[in-house]
Coordinates of C-alpha atoms in Angstrom, one line a residue:
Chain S
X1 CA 136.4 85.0 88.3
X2 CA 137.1 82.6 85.6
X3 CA 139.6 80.5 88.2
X4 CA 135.9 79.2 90.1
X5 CA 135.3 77.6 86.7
X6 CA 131.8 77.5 85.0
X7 CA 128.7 77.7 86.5
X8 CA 126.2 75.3 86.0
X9 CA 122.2 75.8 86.2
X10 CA 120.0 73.3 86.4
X11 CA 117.5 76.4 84.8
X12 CA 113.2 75.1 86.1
X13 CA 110.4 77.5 85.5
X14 CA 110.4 81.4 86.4
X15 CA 112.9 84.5 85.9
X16 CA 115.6 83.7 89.0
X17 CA 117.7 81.1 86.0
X18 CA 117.7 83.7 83.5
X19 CA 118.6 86.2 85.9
X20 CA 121.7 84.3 87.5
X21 CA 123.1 83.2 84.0
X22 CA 122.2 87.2 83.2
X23 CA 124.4 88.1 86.1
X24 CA 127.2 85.6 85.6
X25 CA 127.6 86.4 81.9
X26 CA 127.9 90.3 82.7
X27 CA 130.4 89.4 85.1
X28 CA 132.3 87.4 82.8
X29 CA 131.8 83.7 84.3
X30 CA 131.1 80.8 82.1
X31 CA 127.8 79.1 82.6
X32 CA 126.2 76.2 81.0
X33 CA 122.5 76.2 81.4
X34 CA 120.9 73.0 81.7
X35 CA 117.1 74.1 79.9
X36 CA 114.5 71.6 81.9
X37 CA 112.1 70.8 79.7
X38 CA 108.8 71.9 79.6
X39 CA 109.5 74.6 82.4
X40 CA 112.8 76.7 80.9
X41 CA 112.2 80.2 79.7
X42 CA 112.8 80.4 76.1
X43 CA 115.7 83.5 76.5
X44 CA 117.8 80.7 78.2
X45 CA 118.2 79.0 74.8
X46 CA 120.6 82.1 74.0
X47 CA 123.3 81.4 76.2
X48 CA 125.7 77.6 76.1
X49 CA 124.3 74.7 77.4
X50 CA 121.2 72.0 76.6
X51 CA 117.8 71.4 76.7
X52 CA 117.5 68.1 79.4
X53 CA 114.2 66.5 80.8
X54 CA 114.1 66.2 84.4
X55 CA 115.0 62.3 84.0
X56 CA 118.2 62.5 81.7
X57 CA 120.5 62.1 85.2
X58 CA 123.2 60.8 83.3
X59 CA 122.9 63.5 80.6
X60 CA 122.8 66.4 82.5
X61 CA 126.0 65.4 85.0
X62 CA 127.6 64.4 81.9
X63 CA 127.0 67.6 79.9
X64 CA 127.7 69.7 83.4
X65 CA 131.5 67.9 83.9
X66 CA 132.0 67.8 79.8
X67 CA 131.9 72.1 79.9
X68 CA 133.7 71.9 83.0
X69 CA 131.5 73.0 86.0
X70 CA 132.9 72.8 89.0
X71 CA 129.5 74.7 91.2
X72 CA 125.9 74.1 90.0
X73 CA 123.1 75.8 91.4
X74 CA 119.2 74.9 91.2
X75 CA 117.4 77.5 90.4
X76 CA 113.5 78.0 89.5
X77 CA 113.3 73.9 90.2
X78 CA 109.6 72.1 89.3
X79 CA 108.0 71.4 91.9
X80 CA 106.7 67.9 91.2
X81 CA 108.0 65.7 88.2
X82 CA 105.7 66.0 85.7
X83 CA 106.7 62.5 83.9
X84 CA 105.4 63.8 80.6
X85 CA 108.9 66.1 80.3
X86 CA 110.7 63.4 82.7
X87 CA 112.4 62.2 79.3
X88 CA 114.1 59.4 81.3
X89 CA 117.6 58.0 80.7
X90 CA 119.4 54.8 82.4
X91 CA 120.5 56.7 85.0
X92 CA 117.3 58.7 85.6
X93 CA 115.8 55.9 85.7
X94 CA 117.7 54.0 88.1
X95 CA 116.9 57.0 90.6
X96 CA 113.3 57.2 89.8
X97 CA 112.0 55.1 92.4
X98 CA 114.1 57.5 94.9
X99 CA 112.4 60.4 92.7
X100 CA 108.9 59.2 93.4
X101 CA 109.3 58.4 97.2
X102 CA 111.3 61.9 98.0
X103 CA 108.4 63.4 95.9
X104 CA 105.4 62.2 97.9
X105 CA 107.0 63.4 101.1
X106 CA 107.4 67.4 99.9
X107 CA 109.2 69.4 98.0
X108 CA 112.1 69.8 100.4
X109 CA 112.9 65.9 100.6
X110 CA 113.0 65.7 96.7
X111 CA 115.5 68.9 96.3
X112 CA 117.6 67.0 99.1
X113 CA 118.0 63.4 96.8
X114 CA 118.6 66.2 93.9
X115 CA 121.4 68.2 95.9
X116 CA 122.9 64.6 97.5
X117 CA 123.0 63.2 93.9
X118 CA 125.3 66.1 92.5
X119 CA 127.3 66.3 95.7
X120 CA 128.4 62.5 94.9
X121 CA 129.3 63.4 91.8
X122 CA 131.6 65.8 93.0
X123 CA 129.8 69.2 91.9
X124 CA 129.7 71.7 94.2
X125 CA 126.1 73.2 95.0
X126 CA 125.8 76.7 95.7
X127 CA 122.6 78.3 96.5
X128 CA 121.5 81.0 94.3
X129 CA 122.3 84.0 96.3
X130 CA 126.0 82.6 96.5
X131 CA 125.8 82.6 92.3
X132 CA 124.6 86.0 92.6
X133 CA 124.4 87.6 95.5
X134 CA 122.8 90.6 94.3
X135 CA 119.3 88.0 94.7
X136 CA 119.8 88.1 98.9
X137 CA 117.0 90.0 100.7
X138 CA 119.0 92.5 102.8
X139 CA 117.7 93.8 106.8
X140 CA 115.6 96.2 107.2
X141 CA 113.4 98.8 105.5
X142 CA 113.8 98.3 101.5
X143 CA 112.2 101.1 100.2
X144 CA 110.1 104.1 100.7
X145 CA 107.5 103.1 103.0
X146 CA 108.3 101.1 107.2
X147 CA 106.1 98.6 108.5
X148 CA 103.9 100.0 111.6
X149 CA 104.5 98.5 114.7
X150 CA 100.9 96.4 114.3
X151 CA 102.3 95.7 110.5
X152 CA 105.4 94.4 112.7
X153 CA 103.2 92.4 115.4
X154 CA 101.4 90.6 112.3
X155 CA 105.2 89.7 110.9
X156 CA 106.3 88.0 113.8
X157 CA 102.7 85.8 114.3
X158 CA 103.3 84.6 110.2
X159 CA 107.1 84.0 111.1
X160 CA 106.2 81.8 114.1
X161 CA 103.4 80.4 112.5
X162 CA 105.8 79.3 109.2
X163 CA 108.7 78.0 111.6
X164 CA 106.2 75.7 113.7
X165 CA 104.7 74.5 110.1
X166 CA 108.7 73.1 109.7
X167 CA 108.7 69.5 110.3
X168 CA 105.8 69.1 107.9
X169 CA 107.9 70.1 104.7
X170 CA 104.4 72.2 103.7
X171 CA 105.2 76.0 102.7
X172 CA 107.4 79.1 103.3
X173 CA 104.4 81.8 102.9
X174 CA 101.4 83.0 105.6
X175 CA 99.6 85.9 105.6
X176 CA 98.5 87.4 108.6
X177 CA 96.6 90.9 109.1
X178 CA 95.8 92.6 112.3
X179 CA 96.3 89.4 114.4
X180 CA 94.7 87.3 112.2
X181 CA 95.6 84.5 110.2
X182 CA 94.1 84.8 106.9
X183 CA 96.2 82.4 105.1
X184 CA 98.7 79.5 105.5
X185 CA 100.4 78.4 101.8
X186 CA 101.0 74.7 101.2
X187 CA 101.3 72.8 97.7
X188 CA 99.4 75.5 95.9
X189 CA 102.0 78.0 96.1
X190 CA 102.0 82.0 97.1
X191 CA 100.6 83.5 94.1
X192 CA 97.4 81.1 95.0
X193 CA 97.1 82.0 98.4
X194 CA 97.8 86.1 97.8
X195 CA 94.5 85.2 95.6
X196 CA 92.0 84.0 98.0
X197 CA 93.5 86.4 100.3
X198 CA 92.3 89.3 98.3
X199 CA 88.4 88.0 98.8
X200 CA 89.1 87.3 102.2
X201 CA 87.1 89.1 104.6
X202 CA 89.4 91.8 106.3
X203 CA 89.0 92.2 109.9
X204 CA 86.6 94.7 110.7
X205 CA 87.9 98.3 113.0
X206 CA 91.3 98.1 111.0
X207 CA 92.1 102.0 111.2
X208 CA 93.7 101.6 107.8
X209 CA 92.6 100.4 104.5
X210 CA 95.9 98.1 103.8
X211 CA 96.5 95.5 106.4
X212 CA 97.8 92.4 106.8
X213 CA 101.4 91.3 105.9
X214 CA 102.4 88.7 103.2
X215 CA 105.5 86.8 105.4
X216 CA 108.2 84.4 103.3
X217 CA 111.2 82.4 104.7
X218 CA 113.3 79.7 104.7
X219 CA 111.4 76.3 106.7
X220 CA 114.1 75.7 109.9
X221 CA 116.8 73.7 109.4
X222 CA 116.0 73.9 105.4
X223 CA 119.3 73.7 103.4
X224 CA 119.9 77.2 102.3
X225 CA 120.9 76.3 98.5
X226 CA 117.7 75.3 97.5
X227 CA 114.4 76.7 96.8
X228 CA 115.0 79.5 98.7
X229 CA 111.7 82.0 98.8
X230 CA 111.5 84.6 96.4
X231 CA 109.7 88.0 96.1
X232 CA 109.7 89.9 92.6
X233 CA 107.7 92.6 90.9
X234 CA 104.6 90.2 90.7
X235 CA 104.6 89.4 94.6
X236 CA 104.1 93.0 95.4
X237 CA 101.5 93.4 92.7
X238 CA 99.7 90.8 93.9
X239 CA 100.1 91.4 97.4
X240 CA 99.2 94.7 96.8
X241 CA 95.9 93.3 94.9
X242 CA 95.1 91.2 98.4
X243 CA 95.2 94.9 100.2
X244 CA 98.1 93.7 102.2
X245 CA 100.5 96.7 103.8
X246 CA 103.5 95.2 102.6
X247 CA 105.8 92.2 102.4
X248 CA 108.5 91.0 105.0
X249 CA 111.6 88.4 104.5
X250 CA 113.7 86.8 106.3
X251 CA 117.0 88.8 105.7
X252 CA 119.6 86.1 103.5
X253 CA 116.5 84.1 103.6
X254 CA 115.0 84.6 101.0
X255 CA 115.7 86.2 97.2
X256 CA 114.6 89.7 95.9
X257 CA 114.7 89.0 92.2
X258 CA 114.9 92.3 90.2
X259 CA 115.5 93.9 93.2
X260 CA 115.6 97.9 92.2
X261 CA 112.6 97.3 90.2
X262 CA 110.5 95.4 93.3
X263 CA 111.4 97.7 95.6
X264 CA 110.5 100.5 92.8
X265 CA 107.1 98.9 92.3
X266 CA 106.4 98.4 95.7
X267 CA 107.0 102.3 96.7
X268 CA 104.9 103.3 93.8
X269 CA 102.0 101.1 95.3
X270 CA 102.4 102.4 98.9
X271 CA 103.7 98.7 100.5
X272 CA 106.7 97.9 102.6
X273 CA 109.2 95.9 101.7
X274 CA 111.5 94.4 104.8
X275 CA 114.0 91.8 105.3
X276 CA 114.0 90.6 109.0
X277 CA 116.5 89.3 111.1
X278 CA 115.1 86.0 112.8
X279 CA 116.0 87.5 116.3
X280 CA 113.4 90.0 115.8
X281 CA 110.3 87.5 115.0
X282 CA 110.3 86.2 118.6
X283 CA 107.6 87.4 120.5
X284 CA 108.3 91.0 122.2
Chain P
X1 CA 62.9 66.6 129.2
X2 CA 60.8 69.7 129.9
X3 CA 62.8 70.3 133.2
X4 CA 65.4 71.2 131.4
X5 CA 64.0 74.1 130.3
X6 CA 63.6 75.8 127.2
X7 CA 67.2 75.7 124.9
X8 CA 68.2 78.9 124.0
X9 CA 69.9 78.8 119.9
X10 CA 71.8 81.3 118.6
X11 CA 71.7 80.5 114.7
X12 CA 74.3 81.3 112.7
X13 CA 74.7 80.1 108.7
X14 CA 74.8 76.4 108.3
X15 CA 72.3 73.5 108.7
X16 CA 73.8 73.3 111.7
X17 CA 71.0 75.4 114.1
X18 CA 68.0 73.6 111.7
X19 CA 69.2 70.1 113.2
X20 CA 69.6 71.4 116.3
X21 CA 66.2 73.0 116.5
X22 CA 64.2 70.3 115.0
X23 CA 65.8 67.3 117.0
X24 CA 64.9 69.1 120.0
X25 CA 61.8 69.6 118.7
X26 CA 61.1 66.3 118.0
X27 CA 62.2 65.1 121.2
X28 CA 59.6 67.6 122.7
X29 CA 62.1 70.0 124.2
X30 CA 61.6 73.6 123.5
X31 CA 63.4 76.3 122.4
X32 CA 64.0 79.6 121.7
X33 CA 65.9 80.3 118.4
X34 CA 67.6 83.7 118.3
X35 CA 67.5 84.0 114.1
X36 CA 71.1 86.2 113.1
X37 CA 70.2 89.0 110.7
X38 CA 71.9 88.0 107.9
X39 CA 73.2 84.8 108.1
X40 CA 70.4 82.3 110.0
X41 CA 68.2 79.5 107.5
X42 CA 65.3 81.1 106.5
X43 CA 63.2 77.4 107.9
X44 CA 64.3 78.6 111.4
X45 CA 61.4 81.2 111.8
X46 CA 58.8 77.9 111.7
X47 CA 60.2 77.8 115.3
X48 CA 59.6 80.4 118.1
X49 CA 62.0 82.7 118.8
X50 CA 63.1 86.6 117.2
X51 CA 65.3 87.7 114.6
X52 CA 68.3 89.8 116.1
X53 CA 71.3 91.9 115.1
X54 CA 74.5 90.3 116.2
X55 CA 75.2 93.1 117.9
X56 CA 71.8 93.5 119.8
X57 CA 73.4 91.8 123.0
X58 CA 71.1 93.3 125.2
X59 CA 67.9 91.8 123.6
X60 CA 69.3 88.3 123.1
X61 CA 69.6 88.2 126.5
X62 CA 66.4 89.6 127.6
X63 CA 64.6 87.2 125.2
X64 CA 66.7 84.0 126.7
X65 CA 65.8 85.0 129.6
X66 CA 62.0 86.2 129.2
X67 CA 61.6 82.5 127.2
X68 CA 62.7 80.6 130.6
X69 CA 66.2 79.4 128.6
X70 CA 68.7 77.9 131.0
X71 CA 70.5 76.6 128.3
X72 CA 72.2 78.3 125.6
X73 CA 73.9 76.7 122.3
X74 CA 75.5 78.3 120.1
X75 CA 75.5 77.1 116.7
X76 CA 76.9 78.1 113.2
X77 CA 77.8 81.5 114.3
X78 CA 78.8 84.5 111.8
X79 CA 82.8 83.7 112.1
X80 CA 83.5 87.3 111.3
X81 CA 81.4 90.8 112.6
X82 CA 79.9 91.9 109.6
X83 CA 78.7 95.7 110.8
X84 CA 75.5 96.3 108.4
X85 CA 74.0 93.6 110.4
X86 CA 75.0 94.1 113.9
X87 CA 72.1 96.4 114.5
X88 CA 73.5 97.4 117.8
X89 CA 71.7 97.9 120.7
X90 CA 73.4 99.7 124.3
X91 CA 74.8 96.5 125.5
X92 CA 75.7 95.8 122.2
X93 CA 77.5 99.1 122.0
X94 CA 79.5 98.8 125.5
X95 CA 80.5 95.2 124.5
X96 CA 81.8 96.5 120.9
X97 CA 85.4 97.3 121.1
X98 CA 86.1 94.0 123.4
X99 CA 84.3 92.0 120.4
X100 CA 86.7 94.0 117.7
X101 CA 89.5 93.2 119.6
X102 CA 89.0 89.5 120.1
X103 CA 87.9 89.1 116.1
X104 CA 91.3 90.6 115.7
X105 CA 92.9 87.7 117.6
X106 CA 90.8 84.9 115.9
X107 CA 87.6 82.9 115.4
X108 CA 88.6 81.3 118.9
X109 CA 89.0 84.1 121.2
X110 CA 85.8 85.6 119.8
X111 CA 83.4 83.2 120.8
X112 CA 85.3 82.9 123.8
X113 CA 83.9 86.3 124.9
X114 CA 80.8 85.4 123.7
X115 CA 80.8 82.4 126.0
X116 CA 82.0 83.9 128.8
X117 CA 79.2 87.1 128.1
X118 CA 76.5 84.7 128.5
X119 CA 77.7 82.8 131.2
X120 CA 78.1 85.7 133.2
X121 CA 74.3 86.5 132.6
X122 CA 74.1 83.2 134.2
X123 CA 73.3 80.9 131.4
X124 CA 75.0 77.2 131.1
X125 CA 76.2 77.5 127.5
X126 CA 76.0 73.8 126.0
X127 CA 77.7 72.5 123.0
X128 CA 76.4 71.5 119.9
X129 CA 76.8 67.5 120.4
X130 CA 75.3 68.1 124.1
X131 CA 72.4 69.9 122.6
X132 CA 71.7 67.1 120.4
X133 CA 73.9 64.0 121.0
X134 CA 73.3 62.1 117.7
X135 CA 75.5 65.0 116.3
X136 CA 79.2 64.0 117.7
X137 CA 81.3 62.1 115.3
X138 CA 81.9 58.6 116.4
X139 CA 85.4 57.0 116.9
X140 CA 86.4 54.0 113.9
X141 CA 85.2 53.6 110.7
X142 CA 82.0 55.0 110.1
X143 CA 80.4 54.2 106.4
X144 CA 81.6 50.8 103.7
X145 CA 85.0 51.9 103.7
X146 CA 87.9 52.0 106.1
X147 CA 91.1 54.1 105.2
X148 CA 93.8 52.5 104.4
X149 CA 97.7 52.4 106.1
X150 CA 99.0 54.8 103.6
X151 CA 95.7 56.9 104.2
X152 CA 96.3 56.5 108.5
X153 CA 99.7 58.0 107.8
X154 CA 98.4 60.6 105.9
X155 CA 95.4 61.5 108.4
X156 CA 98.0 61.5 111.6
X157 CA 100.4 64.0 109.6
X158 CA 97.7 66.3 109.1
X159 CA 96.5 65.7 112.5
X160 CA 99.8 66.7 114.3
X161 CA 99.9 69.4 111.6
X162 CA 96.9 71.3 112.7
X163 CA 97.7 70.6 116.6
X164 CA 101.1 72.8 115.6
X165 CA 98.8 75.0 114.2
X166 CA 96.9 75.8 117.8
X167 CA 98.6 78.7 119.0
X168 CA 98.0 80.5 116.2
X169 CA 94.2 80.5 116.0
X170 CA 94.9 79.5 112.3
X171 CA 92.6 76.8 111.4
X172 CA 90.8 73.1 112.3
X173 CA 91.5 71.5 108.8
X174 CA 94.7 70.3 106.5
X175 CA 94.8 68.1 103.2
X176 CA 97.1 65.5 103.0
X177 CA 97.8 63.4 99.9
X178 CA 100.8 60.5 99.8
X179 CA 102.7 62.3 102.9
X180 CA 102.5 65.9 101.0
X181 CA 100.8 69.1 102.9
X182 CA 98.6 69.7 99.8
X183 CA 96.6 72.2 101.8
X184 CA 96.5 74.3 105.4
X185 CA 92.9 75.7 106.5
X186 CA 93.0 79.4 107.8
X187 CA 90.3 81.8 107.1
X188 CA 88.8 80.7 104.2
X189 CA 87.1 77.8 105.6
X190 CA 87.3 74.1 104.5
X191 CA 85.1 74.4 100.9
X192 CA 87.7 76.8 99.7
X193 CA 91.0 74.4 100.7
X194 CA 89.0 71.2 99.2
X195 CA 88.5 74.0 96.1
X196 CA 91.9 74.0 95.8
X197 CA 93.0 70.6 96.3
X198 CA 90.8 69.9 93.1
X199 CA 93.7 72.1 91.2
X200 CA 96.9 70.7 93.0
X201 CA 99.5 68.6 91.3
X202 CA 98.8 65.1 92.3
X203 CA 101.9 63.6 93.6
X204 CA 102.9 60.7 90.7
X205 CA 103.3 57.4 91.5
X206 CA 100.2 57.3 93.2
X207 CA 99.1 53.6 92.5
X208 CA 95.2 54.4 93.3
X209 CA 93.3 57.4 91.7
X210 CA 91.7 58.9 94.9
X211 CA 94.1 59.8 97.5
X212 CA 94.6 62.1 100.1
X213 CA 93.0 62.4 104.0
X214 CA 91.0 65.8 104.9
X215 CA 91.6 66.1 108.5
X216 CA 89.3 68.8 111.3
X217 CA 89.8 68.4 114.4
X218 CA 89.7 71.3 117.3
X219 CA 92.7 73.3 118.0
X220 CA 94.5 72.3 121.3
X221 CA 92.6 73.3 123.9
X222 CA 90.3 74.8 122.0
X223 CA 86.3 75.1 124.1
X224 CA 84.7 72.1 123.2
X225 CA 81.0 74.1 123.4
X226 CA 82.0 76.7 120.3
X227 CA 82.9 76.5 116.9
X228 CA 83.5 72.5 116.8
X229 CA 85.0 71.5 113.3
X230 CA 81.3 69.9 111.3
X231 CA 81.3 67.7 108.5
X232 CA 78.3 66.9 106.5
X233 CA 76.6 65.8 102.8
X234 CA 78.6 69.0 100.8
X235 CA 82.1 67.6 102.8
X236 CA 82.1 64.7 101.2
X237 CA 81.0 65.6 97.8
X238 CA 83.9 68.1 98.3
X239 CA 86.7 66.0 99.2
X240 CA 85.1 63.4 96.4
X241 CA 86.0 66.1 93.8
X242 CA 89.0 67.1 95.3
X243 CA 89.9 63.2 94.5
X244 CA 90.6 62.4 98.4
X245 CA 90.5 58.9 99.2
X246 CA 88.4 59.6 102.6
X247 CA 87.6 62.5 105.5
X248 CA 89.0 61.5 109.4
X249 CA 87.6 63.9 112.3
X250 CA 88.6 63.9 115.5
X251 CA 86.0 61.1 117.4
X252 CA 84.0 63.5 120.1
X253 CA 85.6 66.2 118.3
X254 CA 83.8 67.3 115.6
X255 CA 80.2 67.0 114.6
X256 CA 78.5 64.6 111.3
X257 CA 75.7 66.9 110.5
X258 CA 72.8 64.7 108.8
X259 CA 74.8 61.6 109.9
X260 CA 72.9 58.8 107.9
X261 CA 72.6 60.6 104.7
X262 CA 76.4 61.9 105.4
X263 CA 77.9 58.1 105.4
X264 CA 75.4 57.1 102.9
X265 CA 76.9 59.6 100.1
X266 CA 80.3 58.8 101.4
X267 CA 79.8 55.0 100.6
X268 CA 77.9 56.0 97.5
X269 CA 80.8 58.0 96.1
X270 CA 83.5 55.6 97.3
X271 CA 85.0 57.7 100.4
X272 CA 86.0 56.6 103.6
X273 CA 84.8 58.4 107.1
X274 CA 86.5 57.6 110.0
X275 CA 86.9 59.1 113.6
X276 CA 90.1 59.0 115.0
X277 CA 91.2 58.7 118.7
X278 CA 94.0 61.3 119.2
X279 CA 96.0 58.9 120.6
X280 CA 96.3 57.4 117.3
X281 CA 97.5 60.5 115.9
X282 CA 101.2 60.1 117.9
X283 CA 103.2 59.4 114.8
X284 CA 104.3 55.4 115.5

């Protein structure tokens, strides 16, 4: 696939950079990894590119066309500029006040500027699952264990609940369990809210010790190359540790990284992994 | 006031049922408080009344009515049926799987049977701000300081945020900092989302240090008589720490418990309090 030319990432915090640039180099496709400062994982350093603060603009789109990148993707992006790693450049700095105001309205507005900014310079951004489309969360049942039709009941009421929370650019994640809504993730992020959910009180008469379903998707209209939601190996732990039944996505809505070892971990703690269709979340 | 009748309270948790009791009390009025095992102030049983199980439906109402009550309030319920204190009594037991099933669905359609219970018994359930009107949160600014147009536009984003929110039964409270969600109330109640505001990324460029609206207001359509949004004294020393610039609640929409004292910390701390008209809410 060398004819699509290098892949650039624009590598933030987590495992999805390492394992797109894992992918793409087993595959055979050039990447240049742009190492964010102050969020990259360390492994990244062992594959071609540079270490960039989020502020070098002109560095990074320089370095990006110099290797010859034709598609970038954003992957495992801060969430807020921390201006201690900003590291700013003339051309970083010229976008700042952009930056800032993009910034203060959510995290969506601010990947937008980002995505524009490339775009202009003639990169074309691909989402994640297009870099590697292993990461896409099929349909349907992923592993060993099916949602319950009241496990299903719960899914749709957090799907609804996330699509009507859209035009407030505030979070992909809710929890709901037996009907109700035990938690609604803004800034503070999934892991946070899987935590209070585990000393939330669970509704009383549930037949069955796990209840309640961890729900992630895309916000409407969201553009699909961006901070997509994820699920991995610690989701299901920790949703497991909230004494949720499982974990539902929206199917090509969201990315399963590690996928054989999720689902693996999620069938050795008894919880359902499913990737919905967004047809199915309206109410029966 | 006497012909009125004696006021039948229901006491819950909270400081809530103590005001309640002793304003009438004060006022000469008398009442009845039914103390919840488990959860009512310990000061309530200076008062005449009896000390019931939650689920002892059949002697709450035969006390109301034995005491001459005409008026019920109920105030700072138990938001979820905790069974080792239900104590059920026959009523209690025939009434038991309707209450399971409306916990299931929410806080709201709980108390809604709870409301309708009593009214069918042929009490005039009251709300908490007709009970004692000093309680209902005024409209405009209430203590030294008035919020701010950056701070309005923050308050009437989480606002329109939580009215989304109605359907779902999720929540009457949402943080707001510099037009970002920073946090969305659901079951954990508005000391744990003020708990974790204190941790969340400030967004940068922020040109004053204390920033960020709490919002509660009552879902749409929510029965203005039950589970009205409160703030009080611990509100405000919570949002302080959080580093919110001020608290808005819906003006005849939510209750200032200890109101003096209330504005009085607010001004001491530097926070704004301010009752909004939903009309101003409509974005402009």
């Amino acid at each position: 696939m060398a004819g699509r030319g290098k892949l650039g990432v624009i590598a933030g915090g987590g495992a999805l950079p390492l394992r797109i640039v894992e992918g793409c180099t087993r595959r055979g496709e050039g990447v240049c990894v742009i190492r964010l400062a102050g969020c990259a994982d360390a492994a990244l350093t062992a594959f071609p590119g540079e270490d960039c603060g989020l502020g070098e603009a002109g560095r990074i789109i320089e370095a990006l066309r110099r290797e010859g990148c034709e598609r970038v993707v954003l992957a495992g992006l801060v969430r807020r500029p921390n201006f201690k790693s900003l590291r700013l450049d003339w051309r970083g700095a010229a976008l700042l006040p952009r930056v800032v105001a993009a910034a203060a309205r959510g995290d969506g507005a601010l990947l937008d500027l980002l995505v524009a900014e490339l775009a202009a310079e003639g990169f074309r951004v691909v989402g994640a699952q297009e870099a590697l489309d292993e990461l896409a969360a099929p349909a349907g049942v992923m592993g060993a264990y099916a949602p319950s039709a009241d496990d299903l009941a719960d899914m749709r009421k957090a799907a609804a609940l996330i699509a009507a929370l859209g035009p407030f650019d505030a979070g992909q994640g809710a929890v709901v369990a037996g009907g109700l809504v035990l938690a609604v993730e803004a800034a503070e992020g999934t892991d946070a809210m899987l935590a209070r959910c585990a000393s939330a009180p669970v509704p009383q008469g549930a037949a069955r010790s796990a209840r309640g379903v961890l729900v992630k998707r895309p916000k409407p209209g969201q553009d699909r190359r961006i901070d997509m939601p994820t699920v991995g190996i610690e989701t299901v732990r920790r949703a497991h540790a909230a004494g949720l039944a499982g974990i539902a996505v929206e199917a090509d809505g969201a990315l399963v990284i590690d996928a054989a070892e999720t689902i693996a971990e999620a069938d050795r703690l008894g919880l359902f992994l499913y990737g919905f269709d967004p047809e199915e979340t309206h109410a029966p």
